[in-house]
Amino acid sequence: ATGATRRSRSSMPADLARASTTDLLAELKRRMESPPKKNIILVGPPGSGKGTQAPLIKDKYKLCHLATGDLLRAAVAAGTEMGKAAKEVMEKGGLVSDEIVIGIIKDNISTPDCGNGFILDGFPRTVVQAEKLDGMLTSEGVGHIDHVIEFKVPDATLVERICGRLIHPASGRSYHEKFHPPKVAGKDDETGEPLVKRKDDNEETLTKRLDAFHKQTKPVVDYYAKQGLYSPVDADRKADSVSATIAAILAK
């Protein structure tokens, strides 16, 4: 028994082996109070409210937020080879290759910020992408998808939402000409710097993106529904109501 005890103690991390009982209890309390790990996918067309809800989920559960669109735009702004390839596709309203997006996700989920799990916003859009994502998560040993939440909004509402959207490039803060106007027209509230419209925030490009969404991502919903992971949310409501619905889903 003594030998077993000695082996057990020697296998403990050095910092824990030397820790006082008070410190050990404090660490145990911290771990018990930490939110359980969650890997969440948000599904929905552009302008459906994913970008509004994701930061709220991120803060509540201490997750990292991987908005693939923002990650790709950052690569475009940096002018990398991947960014140039992504730019050409995005400006035509198309979809960036699976390899580029999966690579970005893989790099990000290995960071400390993603230690409690992640929110994927804007990916996967096809069943093939969903299968590739599952395969990557398994190979990296980072768990599996826990919840898939779809934001459901009528197309006509999306056109109105998106075509009036204004962005502050440096911070990512967003405004809307009708629903959330800046204090001074065309200027960021905090810095006074000019706001811009994204090139793909126009009706023609939006129509292509919505068409691609409806044709390609609906089967993704079925893929996750068969696994019991899917929950639809009526996102054509006030943000507080949508938040409350999502909180109830994630509490299950």
PDB file of C-alpha atoms in Angstrom:
ATOM      1  CA  ALA A   1       0.000   0.000   0.000  1.00  0.00           C
ATOM      2  CA  THR A   2       2.906   2.306   0.904  1.00  0.00           C
ATOM      3  CA  GLY A   3       4.509   1.688  -2.492  1.00  0.00           C
ATOM      4  CA  ALA A   4       1.227   2.370  -4.261  1.00  0.00           C
ATOM      5  CA  THR A   5       0.802   5.577  -2.288  1.00  0.00           C
ATOM      6  CA  ARG A   6       4.361   6.649  -3.110  1.00  0.00           C
ATOM      7  CA  ARG A   7       3.782   5.979  -6.821  1.00  0.00           C
ATOM      8  CA  SER A   8       0.482   7.869  -6.716  1.00  0.00           C
ATOM      9  CA  ARG A   9       2.074  10.893  -5.092  1.00  0.00           C
ATOM     10  CA  SER A  10       5.059  10.864  -7.411  1.00  0.00           C
ATOM     11  CA  SER A  11       2.717  10.913 -10.413  1.00  0.00           C
ATOM     12  CA  MET A  12       1.073  14.144  -9.222  1.00  0.00           C
ATOM     13  CA  PRO A  13       2.183  17.370 -10.881  1.00  0.00           C
ATOM     14  CA  ALA A  14       4.929  18.968  -8.785  1.00  0.00           C
ATOM     15  CA  ASP A  15       2.988  22.183  -8.211  1.00  0.00           C
ATOM     16  CA  LEU A  16      -0.021  20.276  -6.846  1.00  0.00           C
ATOM     17  CA  ALA A  17       2.107  17.907  -4.759  1.00  0.00           C
ATOM     18  CA  ARG A  18       3.617  20.903  -2.917  1.00  0.00           C
ATOM     19  CA  ALA A  19       0.380  22.887  -2.674  1.00  0.00           C
ATOM     20  CA  SER A  20      -1.299  23.495   0.667  1.00  0.00           C
ATOM     21  CA  THR A  21      -4.736  22.108   1.380  1.00  0.00           C
ATOM     22  CA  THR A  22      -6.160  25.630   1.113  1.00  0.00           C
ATOM     23  CA  ASP A  23      -4.636  26.105  -2.333  1.00  0.00           C
ATOM     24  CA  LEU A  24      -5.864  22.706  -3.483  1.00  0.00           C
ATOM     25  CA  LEU A  25      -9.400  23.481  -2.335  1.00  0.00           C
ATOM     26  CA  ALA A  26      -9.259  26.858  -4.070  1.00  0.00           C
ATOM     27  CA  GLU A  27      -8.128  25.215  -7.321  1.00  0.00           C
ATOM     28  CA  LEU A  28     -10.851  22.571  -7.012  1.00  0.00           C
ATOM     29  CA  LYS A  29     -13.451  25.320  -6.481  1.00  0.00           C
ATOM     30  CA  ARG A  30     -12.151  27.214  -9.544  1.00  0.00           C
ATOM     31  CA  ARG A  31     -12.395  24.116 -11.740  1.00  0.00           C
ATOM     32  CA  MET A  32     -15.879  23.261 -10.484  1.00  0.00           C
ATOM     33  CA  GLU A  33     -17.116  26.802 -11.142  1.00  0.00           C
ATOM     34  CA  SER A  34     -15.637  26.957 -14.647  1.00  0.00           C
ATOM     35  CA  PRO A  35     -18.283  26.600 -17.351  1.00  0.00           C
ATOM     36  CA  PRO A  36     -18.360  23.144 -18.936  1.00  0.00           C
ATOM     37  CA  LYS A  37     -16.587  22.928 -22.275  1.00  0.00           C
ATOM     38  CA  LYS A  38     -18.868  23.667 -25.194  1.00  0.00           C
ATOM     39  CA  ASN A  39     -18.242  23.534 -28.932  1.00  0.00           C
ATOM     40  CA  ILE A  40     -21.044  25.397 -30.668  1.00  0.00           C
ATOM     41  CA  ILE A  41     -21.929  26.044 -34.300  1.00  0.00           C
ATOM     42  CA  LEU A  42     -24.099  29.009 -35.270  1.00  0.00           C
ATOM     43  CA  VAL A  43     -25.900  28.526 -38.582  1.00  0.00           C
ATOM     44  CA  GLY A  44     -27.699  31.282 -40.444  1.00  0.00           C
ATOM     45  CA  PRO A  45     -27.579  33.545 -43.488  1.00  0.00           C
ATOM     46  CA  PRO A  46     -25.653  36.847 -43.400  1.00  0.00           C
ATOM     47  CA  GLY A  47     -27.466  39.420 -41.264  1.00  0.00           C
ATOM     48  CA  SER A  48     -29.387  36.866 -39.203  1.00  0.00           C
ATOM     49  CA  GLY A  49     -27.887  38.054 -35.911  1.00  0.00           C
ATOM     50  CA  LYS A  50     -25.088  35.535 -35.376  1.00  0.00           C
ATOM     51  CA  GLY A  51     -22.585  38.371 -34.928  1.00  0.00           C
ATOM     52  CA  THR A  52     -24.729  39.954 -32.210  1.00  0.00           C
ATOM     53  CA  GLN A  53     -25.323  36.783 -30.206  1.00  0.00           C
ATOM     54  CA  ALA A  54     -21.884  35.180 -30.510  1.00  0.00           C
ATOM     55  CA  PRO A  55     -20.068  37.677 -28.197  1.00  0.00           C
ATOM     56  CA  LEU A  56     -22.755  37.174 -25.547  1.00  0.00           C
ATOM     57  CA  ILE A  57     -22.344  33.384 -25.691  1.00  0.00           C
ATOM     58  CA  LYS A  58     -18.556  33.789 -25.726  1.00  0.00           C
ATOM     59  CA  ASP A  59     -18.520  35.899 -22.540  1.00  0.00           C
ATOM     60  CA  LYS A  60     -20.993  33.731 -20.647  1.00  0.00           C
ATOM     61  CA  TYR A  61     -19.212  30.425 -21.314  1.00  0.00           C
ATOM     62  CA  LYS A  62     -15.655  31.780 -21.768  1.00  0.00           C
ATOM     63  CA  LEU A  63     -15.350  30.428 -25.310  1.00  0.00           C
ATOM     64  CA  CYS A  64     -13.407  31.665 -28.307  1.00  0.00           C
ATOM     65  CA  HIS A  65     -15.405  33.085 -31.210  1.00  0.00           C
ATOM     66  CA  LEU A  66     -14.297  31.906 -34.643  1.00  0.00           C
ATOM     67  CA  ALA A  67     -16.198  33.979 -37.201  1.00  0.00           C
ATOM     68  CA  THR A  68     -14.780  32.547 -40.392  1.00  0.00           C
ATOM     69  CA  GLY A  69     -15.846  35.581 -42.410  1.00  0.00           C
ATOM     70  CA  ASP A  70     -13.874  37.917 -40.144  1.00  0.00           C
ATOM     71  CA  LEU A  71     -10.849  35.600 -40.175  1.00  0.00           C
ATOM     72  CA  LEU A  72     -10.910  35.510 -43.960  1.00  0.00           C
ATOM     73  CA  ARG A  73     -11.316  39.281 -44.218  1.00  0.00           C
ATOM     74  CA  ALA A  74      -8.280  39.683 -41.954  1.00  0.00           C
ATOM     75  CA  ALA A  75      -6.286  37.499 -44.344  1.00  0.00           C
ATOM     76  CA  VAL A  76      -7.562  39.580 -47.272  1.00  0.00           C
ATOM     77  CA  ALA A  77      -6.536  42.811 -45.534  1.00  0.00           C
ATOM     78  CA  ALA A  78      -3.073  41.365 -44.839  1.00  0.00           C
ATOM     79  CA  GLY A  79      -2.692  40.571 -48.536  1.00  0.00           C
ATOM     80  CA  THR A  80      -1.477  37.020 -47.964  1.00  0.00           C
ATOM     81  CA  GLU A  81      -1.615  34.440 -50.735  1.00  0.00           C
ATOM     82  CA  MET A  82      -4.574  32.799 -49.012  1.00  0.00           C
ATOM     83  CA  GLY A  83      -6.179  36.221 -48.551  1.00  0.00           C
ATOM     84  CA  LYS A  84      -5.866  37.070 -52.245  1.00  0.00           C
ATOM     85  CA  ALA A  85      -7.473  33.764 -53.214  1.00  0.00           C
ATOM     86  CA  ALA A  86     -10.258  34.289 -50.687  1.00  0.00           C
ATOM     87  CA  LYS A  87     -10.844  37.876 -51.856  1.00  0.00           C
ATOM     88  CA  GLU A  88     -11.462  36.840 -55.445  1.00  0.00           C
ATOM     89  CA  VAL A  89     -14.039  34.267 -54.395  1.00  0.00           C
ATOM     90  CA  MET A  90     -15.757  36.452 -51.762  1.00  0.00           C
ATOM     91  CA  GLU A  91     -16.202  39.439 -54.074  1.00  0.00           C
ATOM     92  CA  LYS A  92     -18.026  37.173 -56.531  1.00  0.00           C
ATOM     93  CA  GLY A  93     -20.331  35.993 -53.755  1.00  0.00           C
ATOM     94  CA  GLY A  94     -18.862  32.489 -53.815  1.00  0.00           C
ATOM     95  CA  LEU A  95     -17.615  30.203 -51.046  1.00  0.00           C
ATOM     96  CA  VAL A  96     -13.961  29.901 -50.029  1.00  0.00           C
ATOM     97  CA  SER A  97     -12.400  26.423 -50.264  1.00  0.00           C
ATOM     98  CA  ASP A  98     -12.807  23.966 -47.405  1.00  0.00           C
ATOM     99  CA  GLU A  99      -9.038  23.604 -47.069  1.00  0.00           C
ATOM    100  CA  ILE A 100      -8.521  27.310 -46.352  1.00  0.00           C
ATOM    101  CA  VAL A 101     -11.285  27.509 -43.752  1.00  0.00           C
ATOM    102  CA  ILE A 102     -10.528  24.205 -41.989  1.00  0.00           C
ATOM    103  CA  GLY A 103      -6.868  25.272 -41.771  1.00  0.00           C
ATOM    104  CA  ILE A 104      -7.822  28.569 -40.126  1.00  0.00           C
ATOM    105  CA  ILE A 105     -10.090  26.796 -37.637  1.00  0.00           C
ATOM    106  CA  LYS A 106      -7.448  24.198 -36.801  1.00  0.00           C
ATOM    107  CA  ASP A 107      -4.868  26.897 -36.062  1.00  0.00           C
ATOM    108  CA  ASN A 108      -7.269  28.785 -33.799  1.00  0.00           C
ATOM    109  CA  ILE A 109      -8.703  25.941 -31.712  1.00  0.00           C
ATOM    110  CA  SER A 110      -5.214  25.038 -30.489  1.00  0.00           C
ATOM    111  CA  THR A 111      -4.803  28.447 -28.780  1.00  0.00           C
ATOM    112  CA  PRO A 112      -5.383  28.983 -25.030  1.00  0.00           C
ATOM    113  CA  ASP A 113      -8.369  31.230 -25.793  1.00  0.00           C
ATOM    114  CA  CYS A 114     -10.210  28.149 -27.070  1.00  0.00           C
ATOM    115  CA  GLY A 115      -9.453  26.050 -23.995  1.00  0.00           C
ATOM    116  CA  ASN A 116     -13.107  26.024 -22.850  1.00  0.00           C
ATOM    117  CA  GLY A 117     -14.435  25.405 -26.334  1.00  0.00           C
ATOM    118  CA  PHE A 118     -15.386  27.501 -29.343  1.00  0.00           C
ATOM    119  CA  ILE A 119     -18.175  29.139 -31.281  1.00  0.00           C
ATOM    120  CA  LEU A 120     -18.050  28.561 -35.026  1.00  0.00           C
ATOM    121  CA  ASP A 121     -19.880  31.307 -36.887  1.00  0.00           C
ATOM    122  CA  GLY A 122     -20.398  30.835 -40.621  1.00  0.00           C
ATOM    123  CA  PHE A 123     -19.016  27.320 -41.009  1.00  0.00           C
ATOM    124  CA  PRO A 124     -19.746  24.559 -41.981  1.00  0.00           C
ATOM    125  CA  ARG A 125     -22.027  25.400 -44.905  1.00  0.00           C
ATOM    126  CA  THR A 126     -22.157  21.941 -46.478  1.00  0.00           C
ATOM    127  CA  VAL A 127     -22.376  18.361 -45.261  1.00  0.00           C
ATOM    128  CA  VAL A 128     -18.916  17.670 -46.695  1.00  0.00           C
ATOM    129  CA  GLN A 129     -17.522  20.559 -44.633  1.00  0.00           C
ATOM    130  CA  ALA A 130     -19.326  19.256 -41.538  1.00  0.00           C
ATOM    131  CA  GLU A 131     -17.774  15.821 -42.047  1.00  0.00           C
ATOM    132  CA  LYS A 132     -14.321  17.333 -42.565  1.00  0.00           C
ATOM    133  CA  LEU A 133     -14.775  19.427 -39.414  1.00  0.00           C
ATOM    134  CA  ASP A 134     -15.755  16.358 -37.378  1.00  0.00           C
ATOM    135  CA  GLY A 135     -12.713  14.532 -38.719  1.00  0.00           C
ATOM    136  CA  MET A 136     -10.371  17.405 -37.849  1.00  0.00           C
ATOM    137  CA  LEU A 137     -11.778  17.738 -34.310  1.00  0.00           C
ATOM    138  CA  THR A 138     -11.299  14.009 -33.753  1.00  0.00           C
ATOM    139  CA  SER A 139      -7.751  13.993 -35.126  1.00  0.00           C
ATOM    140  CA  GLU A 140      -6.815  17.021 -32.997  1.00  0.00           C
ATOM    141  CA  GLY A 141      -8.382  15.484 -29.874  1.00  0.00           C
ATOM    142  CA  VAL A 142     -10.419  18.598 -29.020  1.00  0.00           C
ATOM    143  CA  GLY A 143     -13.787  16.955 -28.491  1.00  0.00           C
ATOM    144  CA  HIS A 144     -16.869  17.179 -30.696  1.00  0.00           C
ATOM    145  CA  ILE A 145     -19.710  19.532 -31.592  1.00  0.00           C
ATOM    146  CA  ASP A 146     -22.197  19.964 -28.723  1.00  0.00           C
ATOM    147  CA  HIS A 147     -24.843  22.329 -30.101  1.00  0.00           C
ATOM    148  CA  VAL A 148     -25.875  23.571 -33.544  1.00  0.00           C
ATOM    149  CA  ILE A 149     -28.139  26.632 -33.445  1.00  0.00           C
ATOM    150  CA  GLU A 150     -29.818  27.937 -36.600  1.00  0.00           C
ATOM    151  CA  PHE A 151     -30.919  31.590 -36.808  1.00  0.00           C
ATOM    152  CA  LYS A 152     -34.078  31.732 -38.929  1.00  0.00           C
ATOM    153  CA  VAL A 153     -34.984  35.081 -40.562  1.00  0.00           C
ATOM    154  CA  PRO A 154     -37.057  35.847 -43.709  1.00  0.00           C
ATOM    155  CA  ASP A 155     -34.980  36.802 -46.767  1.00  0.00           C
ATOM    156  CA  ALA A 156     -36.742  40.162 -47.206  1.00  0.00           C
ATOM    157  CA  THR A 157     -35.748  41.151 -43.686  1.00  0.00           C
ATOM    158  CA  LEU A 158     -32.144  40.147 -44.361  1.00  0.00           C
ATOM    159  CA  VAL A 159     -31.914  42.394 -47.438  1.00  0.00           C
ATOM    160  CA  GLU A 160     -33.046  45.390 -45.387  1.00  0.00           C
ATOM    161  CA  ARG A 161     -30.697  44.543 -42.524  1.00  0.00           C
ATOM    162  CA  ILE A 162     -27.584  44.021 -44.602  1.00  0.00           C
ATOM    163  CA  CYS A 163     -27.835  46.733 -47.230  1.00  0.00           C
ATOM    164  CA  GLY A 164     -27.921  49.353 -44.457  1.00  0.00           C
ATOM    165  CA  ARG A 165     -24.999  47.938 -42.486  1.00  0.00           C
ATOM    166  CA  LEU A 166     -22.007  50.171 -41.628  1.00  0.00           C
ATOM    167  CA  ILE A 167     -18.701  48.893 -40.227  1.00  0.00           C
ATOM    168  CA  HIS A 168     -15.807  50.485 -38.310  1.00  0.00           C
ATOM    169  CA  PRO A 169     -12.913  48.497 -39.849  1.00  0.00           C
ATOM    170  CA  ALA A 170     -10.380  48.881 -37.015  1.00  0.00           C
ATOM    171  CA  SER A 171     -12.642  47.608 -34.208  1.00  0.00           C
ATOM    172  CA  GLY A 172     -15.301  45.625 -36.059  1.00  0.00           C
ATOM    173  CA  ARG A 173     -18.075  47.699 -34.477  1.00  0.00           C
ATOM    174  CA  SER A 174     -21.188  47.625 -36.619  1.00  0.00           C
ATOM    175  CA  TYR A 175     -24.020  50.095 -37.117  1.00  0.00           C
ATOM    176  CA  HIS A 176     -27.104  50.309 -39.316  1.00  0.00           C
ATOM    177  CA  GLU A 177     -28.441  53.284 -41.216  1.00  0.00           C
ATOM    178  CA  LYS A 178     -31.989  52.540 -39.998  1.00  0.00           C
ATOM    179  CA  PHE A 179     -31.907  50.222 -36.993  1.00  0.00           C
ATOM    180  CA  HIS A 180     -28.702  51.295 -35.188  1.00  0.00           C
ATOM    181  CA  PRO A 181     -27.397  54.558 -36.646  1.00  0.00           C
ATOM    182  CA  PRO A 182     -24.166  56.144 -35.351  1.00  0.00           C
ATOM    183  CA  LYS A 183     -24.492  59.379 -33.335  1.00  0.00           C
ATOM    184  CA  VAL A 184     -22.871  61.266 -36.208  1.00  0.00           C
ATOM    185  CA  ALA A 185     -23.718  60.036 -39.698  1.00  0.00           C
ATOM    186  CA  GLY A 186     -20.890  57.999 -41.212  1.00  0.00           C
ATOM    187  CA  LYS A 187     -18.677  58.246 -38.095  1.00  0.00           C
ATOM    188  CA  ASP A 188     -17.755  55.688 -35.410  1.00  0.00           C
ATOM    189  CA  ASP A 189     -19.222  56.661 -32.009  1.00  0.00           C
ATOM    190  CA  GLU A 190     -16.015  56.029 -30.067  1.00  0.00           C
ATOM    191  CA  THR A 191     -13.249  57.228 -32.394  1.00  0.00           C
ATOM    192  CA  GLY A 192     -15.016  59.500 -34.862  1.00  0.00           C
ATOM    193  CA  GLU A 193     -13.315  57.572 -37.657  1.00  0.00           C
ATOM    194  CA  PRO A 194     -15.218  56.964 -40.915  1.00  0.00           C
ATOM    195  CA  LEU A 195     -17.543  53.979 -41.271  1.00  0.00           C
ATOM    196  CA  VAL A 196     -17.586  51.877 -44.411  1.00  0.00           C
ATOM    197  CA  LYS A 197     -19.845  49.438 -46.201  1.00  0.00           C
ATOM    198  CA  ARG A 198     -18.392  46.055 -47.078  1.00  0.00           C
ATOM    199  CA  LYS A 199     -18.133  45.435 -50.789  1.00  0.00           C
ATOM    200  CA  ASP A 200     -20.308  42.354 -50.464  1.00  0.00           C
ATOM    201  CA  ASP A 201     -23.045  44.247 -48.577  1.00  0.00           C
ATOM    202  CA  ASN A 202     -25.124  44.989 -51.660  1.00  0.00           C
ATOM    203  CA  GLU A 203     -28.357  43.491 -52.956  1.00  0.00           C
ATOM    204  CA  GLU A 204     -26.841  41.688 -55.955  1.00  0.00           C
ATOM    205  CA  THR A 205     -24.108  39.965 -53.963  1.00  0.00           C
ATOM    206  CA  LEU A 206     -26.500  39.299 -51.090  1.00  0.00           C
ATOM    207  CA  THR A 207     -28.951  37.545 -53.398  1.00  0.00           C
ATOM    208  CA  LYS A 208     -26.144  35.225 -54.553  1.00  0.00           C
ATOM    209  CA  ARG A 209     -25.078  34.551 -50.964  1.00  0.00           C
ATOM    210  CA  LEU A 210     -28.640  33.768 -49.845  1.00  0.00           C
ATOM    211  CA  ASP A 211     -29.108  31.460 -52.816  1.00  0.00           C
ATOM    212  CA  ALA A 212     -25.885  29.644 -51.936  1.00  0.00           C
ATOM    213  CA  PHE A 213     -26.963  29.456 -48.305  1.00  0.00           C
ATOM    214  CA  HIS A 214     -30.367  27.950 -48.990  1.00  0.00           C
ATOM    215  CA  LYS A 215     -29.083  25.425 -51.516  1.00  0.00           C
ATOM    216  CA  GLN A 216     -25.978  24.267 -49.665  1.00  0.00           C
ATOM    217  CA  THR A 217     -26.448  24.701 -45.920  1.00  0.00           C
ATOM    218  CA  LYS A 218     -29.930  23.300 -45.349  1.00  0.00           C
ATOM    219  CA  PRO A 219     -28.583  19.718 -45.601  1.00  0.00           C
ATOM    220  CA  VAL A 220     -26.137  20.653 -42.816  1.00  0.00           C
ATOM    221  CA  VAL A 221     -29.116  21.171 -40.526  1.00  0.00           C
ATOM    222  CA  ASP A 222     -30.347  17.662 -41.322  1.00  0.00           C
ATOM    223  CA  TYR A 223     -26.841  16.247 -40.732  1.00  0.00           C
ATOM    224  CA  TYR A 224     -26.720  17.620 -37.184  1.00  0.00           C
ATOM    225  CA  ALA A 225     -30.427  17.047 -36.492  1.00  0.00           C
ATOM    226  CA  LYS A 226     -29.858  13.312 -36.992  1.00  0.00           C
ATOM    227  CA  GLN A 227     -27.256  13.520 -34.220  1.00  0.00           C
ATOM    228  CA  GLY A 228     -29.670  15.303 -31.892  1.00  0.00           C
ATOM    229  CA  LEU A 229     -27.555  18.482 -31.847  1.00  0.00           C
ATOM    230  CA  TYR A 230     -29.780  20.888 -33.811  1.00  0.00           C
ATOM    231  CA  SER A 231     -31.964  23.677 -32.419  1.00  0.00           C
ATOM    232  CA  PRO A 232     -33.728  26.293 -34.600  1.00  0.00           C
ATOM    233  CA  VAL A 233     -34.243  29.819 -33.238  1.00  0.00           C
ATOM    234  CA  ASP A 234     -36.665  32.489 -34.491  1.00  0.00           C
ATOM    235  CA  ALA A 235     -34.121  35.303 -34.934  1.00  0.00           C
ATOM    236  CA  ASP A 236     -36.615  37.810 -36.368  1.00  0.00           C
ATOM    237  CA  ARG A 237     -37.124  39.203 -32.860  1.00  0.00           C
ATOM    238  CA  LYS A 238     -35.406  41.575 -30.432  1.00  0.00           C
ATOM    239  CA  ALA A 239     -31.902  40.525 -29.432  1.00  0.00           C
ATOM    240  CA  ASP A 240     -32.882  39.958 -25.768  1.00  0.00           C
ATOM    241  CA  SER A 241     -35.568  37.471 -26.748  1.00  0.00           C
ATOM    242  CA  VAL A 242     -33.162  35.609 -29.033  1.00  0.00           C
ATOM    243  CA  SER A 243     -30.553  35.530 -26.223  1.00  0.00           C
ATOM    244  CA  ALA A 244     -33.045  34.033 -23.790  1.00  0.00           C
ATOM    245  CA  THR A 245     -33.957  31.264 -26.254  1.00  0.00           C
ATOM    246  CA  ILE A 246     -30.277  30.452 -26.842  1.00  0.00           C
ATOM    247  CA  ALA A 247     -29.541  30.378 -23.104  1.00  0.00           C
ATOM    248  CA  ALA A 248     -32.328  27.817 -22.623  1.00  0.00           C
ATOM    249  CA  ILE A 249     -30.882  25.650 -25.408  1.00  0.00           C
ATOM    250  CA  LEU A 250     -27.346  25.746 -24.004  1.00  0.00           C
ATOM    251  CA  ALA A 251     -28.603  24.921 -20.509  1.00  0.00           C
ATOM    252  CA  LYS A 252     -29.775  21.492 -21.679  1.00  0.00           C
TER     253      LYS A 252
END
